[in-house]
Amino acid sequence: MPSKSDVKAWKAKLVAQAEQQILKLTDSDRFKQYLNTLAKFHHYSARNIDLIYAQNPQATQVAGFKQWQTAFNRTVKRGAKSIRIAAPIIKKLTPAEQKRLDTTDERAIVGYRYLPVFDVSQTSGEPVLSAKDFVKENLADHQNVTSLYNAFKDYLNQQTDLQVSEVPLATLNGAKGYFQPSTNEIVIGGDEPNNALKLKTLYHEYAHSQLHGLKSAFKDRPRAYQETQAEAVAYVAMQNIGVDTGNYSLGYVATWAKDKAVIHSALSEIQQVSNKVIELSDGLTKQLGLQEAQKDLEHDLKKLSTHDLNKSYQSLQQQVQQTTNSQQKAQFKNQLHEIHEEISNRTQKQLQAFAKKNPEIKQPDSEPDQSLKR
Amino acid sequence: MDNELTVIGSELPVLQAKGTYKYLKETTGNGAYYQVAWQKLADGYIALYGTTPIQINVAPILNDIFEDEEG
């Protein structure tokens, strides 16, 4: 058992190491790599993103040792070195402790432990499939990027107080689009032939609206800083859907990356907005992807592997949970029912086949246990 | 959202009820909102958005040696 001071030193080292890596984000390539990590782990705290980035910049999906075995049927390779992420230890307070801390809260953080997790590249076994990969593959398709662009644009127009409109590129003086804080208006060059670039511009301008609009906390940042942030969010969002638009101008980092406090706040602002954008486009792609899946659902159900069947069952279940629209909910429930039927049919078939193969199991014990007679 | 590790890794508090916090679609137009917590549902977690972080008390560390714990 290591001593308490050893543990403390080890923790301090982990954090210091992460910090150092962040301060090295002075060139565009490193910054991109950091943003790639951010795109993969957008829900994680800034500290944990830094920790993962510092320990394994290539990590794409992490899970604990046991979680890999139970949830993914994969095993961690022998000798693999774990990545540590911080997890708060929350404890219920006793009345005495509440008094001592001068609080009425029931729970408090009493410390942090550093959980060992492993990247998917450090494991082997069953392939990891997710519905998202499937959608991603589809998204690389030109047409699908366009439909995501339209879905995002419609969403912003209908569900928020932002206004998105398109004008000819010729009227924009060389820009691809702009955001007007006073009117909360996003304008995009509508005749841009490259649809991926169009989507990227929309992400960029949306990021401005979130980070630098009248209703946001960071509206008074210098221009260069704002542009870098917006471009970083657009980069993260495009990475997340797996579309590489090629040239990203992330070059402004060097000007503010020197100051530790500044880079931390800049990165966390980027993270906050990226998180929102990713969630939003994930939701929209799921809707788009689902519409496509619906057409084939009927005849393809029987062809799906059991694994995929379970996956789609889970994702549908989630959809049902999250949808508030009752009509949609009923539709999802119907699909859920169909998949449920198929799963139980298969299980029944397997069980019957198993019973046929192993008749001895099904036989009731006709002879009472001899040993008991004596 | 059904990955518990992500919830742990986010270091955000987990609430039973939505309270005054908002879901993503209620905050997408407003840049002042960002994720501050999770709501625990029967089969997973859903992100909650607010404008100020939820402060959880940090007690003086009582026991922080959890060396060999598995994630």
PDB file of N, CA and C in Angstrom, chain A residues 235-303:
ATOM      1  N   TYR A 235     -14.658  23.020 -35.971  1.00  0.00           N
ATOM      2  CA  TYR A 235     -13.775  21.878 -36.203  1.00  0.00           C
ATOM      3  C   TYR A 235     -14.233  20.667 -35.403  1.00  0.00           C
ATOM      4  N   VAL A 236     -14.509  20.893 -34.116  1.00  0.00           N
ATOM      5  CA  VAL A 236     -14.953  19.806 -33.238  1.00  0.00           C
ATOM      6  C   VAL A 236     -16.253  19.200 -33.759  1.00  0.00           C
ATOM      7  N   ALA A 237     -17.178  20.064 -34.160  1.00  0.00           N
ATOM      8  CA  ALA A 237     -18.476  19.576 -34.635  1.00  0.00           C
ATOM      9  C   ALA A 237     -18.323  18.756 -35.910  1.00  0.00           C
ATOM     10  N   MET A 238     -17.459  19.202 -36.815  1.00  0.00           N
ATOM     11  CA  MET A 238     -17.249  18.470 -38.062  1.00  0.00           C
ATOM     12  C   MET A 238     -16.518  17.160 -37.791  1.00  0.00           C
ATOM     13  N   GLN A 239     -15.556  17.182 -36.878  1.00  0.00           N
ATOM     14  CA  GLN A 239     -14.875  15.948 -36.484  1.00  0.00           C
ATOM     15  C   GLN A 239     -15.870  14.930 -35.957  1.00  0.00           C
ATOM     16  N   ASN A 240     -16.771  15.424 -35.150  1.00  0.00           N
ATOM     17  CA  ASN A 240     -17.727  14.527 -34.514  1.00  0.00           C
ATOM     18  C   ASN A 240     -18.589  13.783 -35.527  1.00  0.00           C
ATOM     19  N   ILE A 241     -18.946  14.443 -36.612  1.00  0.00           N
ATOM     20  CA  ILE A 241     -19.734  13.731 -37.614  1.00  0.00           C
ATOM     21  C   ILE A 241     -18.829  13.065 -38.650  1.00  0.00           C
ATOM     22  N   GLY A 242     -17.531  13.165 -38.447  1.00  0.00           N
ATOM     23  CA  GLY A 242     -16.600  12.412 -39.278  1.00  0.00           C
ATOM     24  C   GLY A 242     -16.371  12.992 -40.662  1.00  0.00           C
ATOM     25  N   VAL A 243     -16.613  14.272 -40.822  1.00  0.00           N
ATOM     26  CA  VAL A 243     -16.364  14.892 -42.115  1.00  0.00           C
ATOM     27  C   VAL A 243     -15.120  15.768 -42.019  1.00  0.00           C
ATOM     28  N   ASP A 244     -14.166  15.496 -42.875  1.00  0.00           N
ATOM     29  CA  ASP A 244     -12.961  16.311 -42.877  1.00  0.00           C
ATOM     30  C   ASP A 244     -13.065  17.304 -44.016  1.00  0.00           C
ATOM     31  N   THR A 245     -13.167  18.569 -43.681  1.00  0.00           N
ATOM     32  CA  THR A 245     -13.292  19.549 -44.753  1.00  0.00           C
ATOM     33  C   THR A 245     -11.926  20.060 -45.188  1.00  0.00           C
ATOM     34  N   GLY A 246     -10.884  19.437 -44.666  1.00  0.00           N
ATOM     35  CA  GLY A 246      -9.560  19.796 -45.135  1.00  0.00           C
ATOM     36  C   GLY A 246      -8.952  20.943 -44.378  1.00  0.00           C
ATOM     37  N   ASN A 247      -8.952  22.107 -44.954  1.00  0.00           N
ATOM     38  CA  ASN A 247      -8.185  23.203 -44.376  1.00  0.00           C
ATOM     39  C   ASN A 247      -8.914  23.923 -43.257  1.00  0.00           C
ATOM     40  N   TYR A 248      -8.331  23.840 -42.079  1.00  0.00           N
ATOM     41  CA  TYR A 248      -8.857  24.615 -40.980  1.00  0.00           C
ATOM     42  C   TYR A 248      -7.822  25.651 -40.601  1.00  0.00           C
ATOM     43  N   SER A 249      -8.261  26.869 -40.417  1.00  0.00           N
ATOM     44  CA  SER A 249      -7.309  27.908 -40.024  1.00  0.00           C
ATOM     45  C   SER A 249      -7.371  28.099 -38.526  1.00  0.00           C
ATOM     46  N   LEU A 250      -6.668  27.238 -37.812  1.00  0.00           N
ATOM     47  CA  LEU A 250      -6.697  27.332 -36.354  1.00  0.00           C
ATOM     48  C   LEU A 250      -5.462  28.057 -35.838  1.00  0.00           C
ATOM     49  N   GLY A 251      -4.870  28.842 -36.662  1.00  0.00           N
ATOM     50  CA  GLY A 251      -3.551  29.394 -36.359  1.00  0.00           C
ATOM     51  C   GLY A 251      -3.459  30.450 -35.278  1.00  0.00           C
ATOM     52  N   TYR A 252      -4.586  30.946 -34.825  1.00  0.00           N
ATOM     53  CA  TYR A 252      -4.533  32.049 -33.865  1.00  0.00           C
ATOM     54  C   TYR A 252      -4.124  31.648 -32.459  1.00  0.00           C
ATOM     55  N   VAL A 253      -4.122  30.337 -32.186  1.00  0.00           N
ATOM     56  CA  VAL A 253      -3.882  29.870 -30.824  1.00  0.00           C
ATOM     57  C   VAL A 253      -2.656  30.497 -30.202  1.00  0.00           C
ATOM     58  N   ALA A 254      -1.569  30.560 -30.970  1.00  0.00           N
ATOM     59  CA  ALA A 254      -0.290  30.980 -30.422  1.00  0.00           C
ATOM     60  C   ALA A 254      -0.381  32.319 -29.713  1.00  0.00           C
ATOM     61  N   THR A 255      -1.251  33.190 -30.177  1.00  0.00           N
ATOM     62  CA  THR A 255      -1.292  34.527 -29.595  1.00  0.00           C
ATOM     63  C   THR A 255      -1.806  34.541 -28.157  1.00  0.00           C
ATOM     64  N   TRP A 256      -2.693  33.590 -27.820  1.00  0.00           N
ATOM     65  CA  TRP A 256      -3.173  33.629 -26.435  1.00  0.00           C
ATOM     66  C   TRP A 256      -2.813  32.403 -25.622  1.00  0.00           C
ATOM     67  N   ALA A 257      -2.171  31.431 -26.254  1.00  0.00           N
ATOM     68  CA  ALA A 257      -1.894  30.193 -25.536  1.00  0.00           C
ATOM     69  C   ALA A 257      -0.800  30.334 -24.492  1.00  0.00           C
ATOM     70  N   LYS A 258      -0.125  31.453 -24.489  1.00  0.00           N
ATOM     71  CA  LYS A 258       0.992  31.602 -23.550  1.00  0.00           C
ATOM     72  C   LYS A 258       0.510  31.747 -22.113  1.00  0.00           C
ATOM     73  N   ASP A 259      -0.622  32.339 -21.953  1.00  0.00           N
ATOM     74  CA  ASP A 259      -1.128  32.586 -20.606  1.00  0.00           C
ATOM     75  C   ASP A 259      -1.989  31.409 -20.144  1.00  0.00           C
ATOM     76  N   LYS A 260      -1.599  30.833 -19.019  1.00  0.00           N
ATOM     77  CA  LYS A 260      -2.263  29.635 -18.507  1.00  0.00           C
ATOM     78  C   LYS A 260      -3.749  29.876 -18.226  1.00  0.00           C
ATOM     79  N   ALA A 261      -4.030  30.972 -17.561  1.00  0.00           N
ATOM     80  CA  ALA A 261      -5.425  31.244 -17.192  1.00  0.00           C
ATOM     81  C   ALA A 261      -6.272  31.464 -18.444  1.00  0.00           C
ATOM     82  N   VAL A 262      -5.693  32.155 -19.407  1.00  0.00           N
ATOM     83  CA  VAL A 262      -6.448  32.469 -20.621  1.00  0.00           C
ATOM     84  C   VAL A 262      -6.751  31.210 -21.414  1.00  0.00           C
ATOM     85  N   ILE A 263      -5.744  30.346 -21.558  1.00  0.00           N
ATOM     86  CA  ILE A 263      -5.987  29.160 -22.374  1.00  0.00           C
ATOM     87  C   ILE A 263      -7.009  28.249 -21.706  1.00  0.00           C
ATOM     88  N   HIS A 264      -6.975  28.190 -20.394  1.00  0.00           N
ATOM     89  CA  HIS A 264      -7.961  27.355 -19.706  1.00  0.00           C
ATOM     90  C   HIS A 264      -9.379  27.859 -19.921  1.00  0.00           C
ATOM     91  N   SER A 265      -9.566  29.159 -19.777  1.00  0.00           N
ATOM     92  CA  SER A 265     -10.928  29.672 -19.947  1.00  0.00           C
ATOM     93  C   SER A 265     -11.345  29.554 -21.407  1.00  0.00           C
ATOM     94  N   ALA A 266     -10.420  29.798 -22.323  1.00  0.00           N
ATOM     95  CA  ALA A 266     -10.761  29.687 -23.741  1.00  0.00           C
ATOM     96  C   ALA A 266     -11.180  28.266 -24.092  1.00  0.00           C
ATOM     97  N   LEU A 267     -10.416  27.286 -23.586  1.00  0.00           N
ATOM     98  CA  LEU A 267     -10.726  25.897 -23.898  1.00  0.00           C
ATOM     99  C   LEU A 267     -12.053  25.479 -23.282  1.00  0.00           C
ATOM    100  N   SER A 268     -12.317  25.959 -22.062  1.00  0.00           N
ATOM    101  CA  SER A 268     -13.568  25.518 -21.443  1.00  0.00           C
ATOM    102  C   SER A 268     -14.770  26.165 -22.126  1.00  0.00           C
ATOM    103  N   GLU A 269     -14.574  27.403 -22.631  1.00  0.00           N
ATOM    104  CA  GLU A 269     -15.659  28.019 -23.406  1.00  0.00           C
ATOM    105  C   GLU A 269     -15.909  27.225 -24.692  1.00  0.00           C
ATOM    106  N   ILE A 270     -14.819  26.839 -25.345  1.00  0.00           N
ATOM    107  CA  ILE A 270     -14.950  26.032 -26.557  1.00  0.00           C
ATOM    108  C   ILE A 270     -15.678  24.735 -26.228  1.00  0.00           C
ATOM    109  N   GLN A 271     -15.296  24.153 -25.104  1.00  0.00           N
ATOM    110  CA  GLN A 271     -15.901  22.872 -24.737  1.00  0.00           C
ATOM    111  C   GLN A 271     -17.400  23.019 -24.483  1.00  0.00           C
ATOM    112  N   GLN A 272     -17.767  24.063 -23.747  1.00  0.00           N
ATOM    113  CA  GLN A 272     -19.184  24.256 -23.425  1.00  0.00           C
ATOM    114  C   GLN A 272     -20.037  24.356 -24.681  1.00  0.00           C
ATOM    115  N   VAL A 273     -19.538  25.122 -25.639  1.00  0.00           N
ATOM    116  CA  VAL A 273     -20.331  25.307 -26.850  1.00  0.00           C
ATOM    117  C   VAL A 273     -20.271  24.064 -27.747  1.00  0.00           C
ATOM    118  N   SER A 274     -19.083  23.452 -27.836  1.00  0.00           N
ATOM    119  CA  SER A 274     -18.967  22.234 -28.648  1.00  0.00           C
ATOM    120  C   SER A 274     -19.927  21.173 -28.147  1.00  0.00           C
ATOM    121  N   ASN A 275     -19.972  21.048 -26.832  1.00  0.00           N
ATOM    122  CA  ASN A 275     -20.844  20.071 -26.204  1.00  0.00           C
ATOM    123  C   ASN A 275     -22.281  20.230 -26.703  1.00  0.00           C
ATOM    124  N   LYS A 276     -22.733  21.477 -26.708  1.00  0.00           N
ATOM    125  CA  LYS A 276     -24.088  21.772 -27.155  1.00  0.00           C
ATOM    126  C   LYS A 276     -24.264  21.448 -28.632  1.00  0.00           C
ATOM    127  N   VAL A 277     -23.292  21.883 -29.436  1.00  0.00           N
ATOM    128  CA  VAL A 277     -23.394  21.670 -30.876  1.00  0.00           C
ATOM    129  C   VAL A 277     -23.394  20.177 -31.200  1.00  0.00           C
ATOM    130  N   ILE A 278     -22.521  19.435 -30.518  1.00  0.00           N
ATOM    131  CA  ILE A 278     -22.437  17.996 -30.782  1.00  0.00           C
ATOM    132  C   ILE A 278     -23.743  17.309 -30.402  1.00  0.00           C
ATOM    133  N   GLU A 279     -24.249  17.635 -29.216  1.00  0.00           N
ATOM    134  CA  GLU A 279     -25.514  17.032 -28.770  1.00  0.00           C
ATOM    135  C   GLU A 279     -26.621  17.320 -29.791  1.00  0.00           C
ATOM    136  N   LEU A 280     -26.633  18.572 -30.216  1.00  0.00           N
ATOM    137  CA  LEU A 280     -27.664  19.015 -31.145  1.00  0.00           C
ATOM    138  C   LEU A 280     -27.563  18.272 -32.466  1.00  0.00           C
ATOM    139  N   SER A 281     -26.343  18.215 -33.026  1.00  0.00           N
ATOM    140  CA  SER A 281     -26.256  17.551 -34.336  1.00  0.00           C
ATOM    141  C   SER A 281     -26.393  16.039 -34.194  1.00  0.00           C
ATOM    142  N   ASP A 282     -25.998  15.500 -33.030  1.00  0.00           N
ATOM    143  CA  ASP A 282     -26.250  14.071 -32.811  1.00  0.00           C
ATOM    144  C   ASP A 282     -27.746  13.779 -32.841  1.00  0.00           C
ATOM    145  N   GLY A 283     -28.494  14.640 -32.177  1.00  0.00           N
ATOM    146  CA  GLY A 283     -29.938  14.467 -32.162  1.00  0.00           C
ATOM    147  C   GLY A 283     -30.518  14.538 -33.562  1.00  0.00           C
ATOM    148  N   LEU A 284     -30.029  15.524 -34.334  1.00  0.00           N
ATOM    149  CA  LEU A 284     -30.546  15.699 -35.694  1.00  0.00           C
ATOM    150  C   LEU A 284     -30.134  14.547 -36.596  1.00  0.00           C
ATOM    151  N   THR A 285     -28.867  14.096 -36.480  1.00  0.00           N
ATOM    152  CA  THR A 285     -28.438  12.984 -37.335  1.00  0.00           C
ATOM    153  C   THR A 285     -29.209  11.727 -36.985  1.00  0.00           C
ATOM    154  N   LYS A 286     -29.499  11.572 -35.697  1.00  0.00           N
ATOM    155  CA  LYS A 286     -30.263  10.397 -35.284  1.00  0.00           C
ATOM    156  C   LYS A 286     -31.628  10.424 -35.952  1.00  0.00           C
ATOM    157  N   GLN A 287     -32.231  11.601 -35.956  1.00  0.00           N
ATOM    158  CA  GLN A 287     -33.527  11.720 -36.612  1.00  0.00           C
ATOM    159  C   GLN A 287     -33.425  11.414 -38.095  1.00  0.00           C
ATOM    160  N   LEU A 288     -32.399  11.986 -38.732  1.00  0.00           N
ATOM    161  CA  LEU A 288     -32.209  11.748 -40.165  1.00  0.00           C
ATOM    162  C   LEU A 288     -31.909  10.281 -40.423  1.00  0.00           C
ATOM    163  N   GLY A 289     -30.978   9.739 -39.610  1.00  0.00           N
ATOM    164  CA  GLY A 289     -30.587   8.344 -39.775  1.00  0.00           C
ATOM    165  C   GLY A 289     -31.763   7.420 -39.558  1.00  0.00           C
ATOM    166  N   LEU A 290     -32.588   7.790 -38.579  1.00  0.00           N
ATOM    167  CA  LEU A 290     -33.713   6.934 -38.240  1.00  0.00           C
ATOM    168  C   LEU A 290     -34.724   6.903 -39.367  1.00  0.00           C
ATOM    169  N   GLN A 291     -34.904   8.059 -39.991  1.00  0.00           N
ATOM    170  CA  GLN A 291     -35.857   8.088 -41.097  1.00  0.00           C
ATOM    171  C   GLN A 291     -35.420   7.141 -42.207  1.00  0.00           C
ATOM    172  N   GLU A 292     -34.112   7.106 -42.456  1.00  0.00           N
ATOM    173  CA  GLU A 292     -33.615   6.194 -43.468  1.00  0.00           C
ATOM    174  C   GLU A 292     -33.789   4.749 -43.023  1.00  0.00           C
ATOM    175  N   ALA A 293     -33.497   4.523 -41.740  1.00  0.00           N
ATOM    176  CA  ALA A 293     -33.565   3.151 -41.232  1.00  0.00           C
ATOM    177  C   ALA A 293     -34.998   2.637 -41.284  1.00  0.00           C
ATOM    178  N   GLN A 294     -35.948   3.546 -41.050  1.00  0.00           N
ATOM    179  CA  GLN A 294     -37.343   3.126 -41.005  1.00  0.00           C
ATOM    180  C   GLN A 294     -37.791   2.424 -42.277  1.00  0.00           C
ATOM    181  N   LYS A 295     -37.343   2.939 -43.421  1.00  0.00           N
ATOM    182  CA  LYS A 295     -37.759   2.376 -44.696  1.00  0.00           C
ATOM    183  C   LYS A 295     -37.372   0.908 -44.815  1.00  0.00           C
ATOM    184  N   ASP A 296     -36.149   0.609 -44.312  1.00  0.00           N
ATOM    185  CA  ASP A 296     -35.656  -0.757 -44.489  1.00  0.00           C
ATOM    186  C   ASP A 296     -36.008  -1.655 -43.311  1.00  0.00           C
ATOM    187  N   LEU A 297     -36.527  -1.057 -42.279  1.00  0.00           N
ATOM    188  CA  LEU A 297     -36.708  -1.805 -41.035  1.00  0.00           C
ATOM    189  C   LEU A 297     -37.472  -3.101 -41.265  1.00  0.00           C
ATOM    190  N   GLU A 298     -38.608  -2.999 -41.961  1.00  0.00           N
ATOM    191  CA  GLU A 298     -39.496  -4.135 -42.140  1.00  0.00           C
ATOM    192  C   GLU A 298     -38.777  -5.400 -42.608  1.00  0.00           C
ATOM    193  N   HIS A 299     -38.147  -5.310 -43.792  1.00  0.00           N
ATOM    194  CA  HIS A 299     -37.571  -6.530 -44.346  1.00  0.00           C
ATOM    195  C   HIS A 299     -36.188  -6.819 -43.799  1.00  0.00           C
ATOM    196  N   ASP A 300     -35.558  -5.812 -43.205  1.00  0.00           N
ATOM    197  CA  ASP A 300     -34.192  -6.040 -42.749  1.00  0.00           C
ATOM    198  C   ASP A 300     -34.101  -6.604 -41.342  1.00  0.00           C
ATOM    199  N   LEU A 301     -35.204  -6.529 -40.631  1.00  0.00           N
ATOM    200  CA  LEU A 301     -35.192  -6.961 -39.243  1.00  0.00           C
ATOM    201  C   LEU A 301     -34.650  -8.373 -39.101  1.00  0.00           C
ATOM    202  N   LYS A 302     -35.069  -9.214 -40.020  1.00  0.00           N
ATOM    203  CA  LYS A 302     -34.688 -10.625 -39.922  1.00  0.00           C
ATOM    204  C   LYS A 302     -33.227 -10.848 -40.275  1.00  0.00           C
ATOM    205  N   LYS A 303     -32.656  -9.897 -41.026  1.00  0.00           N
ATOM    206  CA  LYS A 303     -31.266 -10.066 -41.460  1.00  0.00           C
ATOM    207  C   LYS A 303     -30.280  -9.534 -40.435  1.00  0.00           C
TER     208      LYS A 303
END
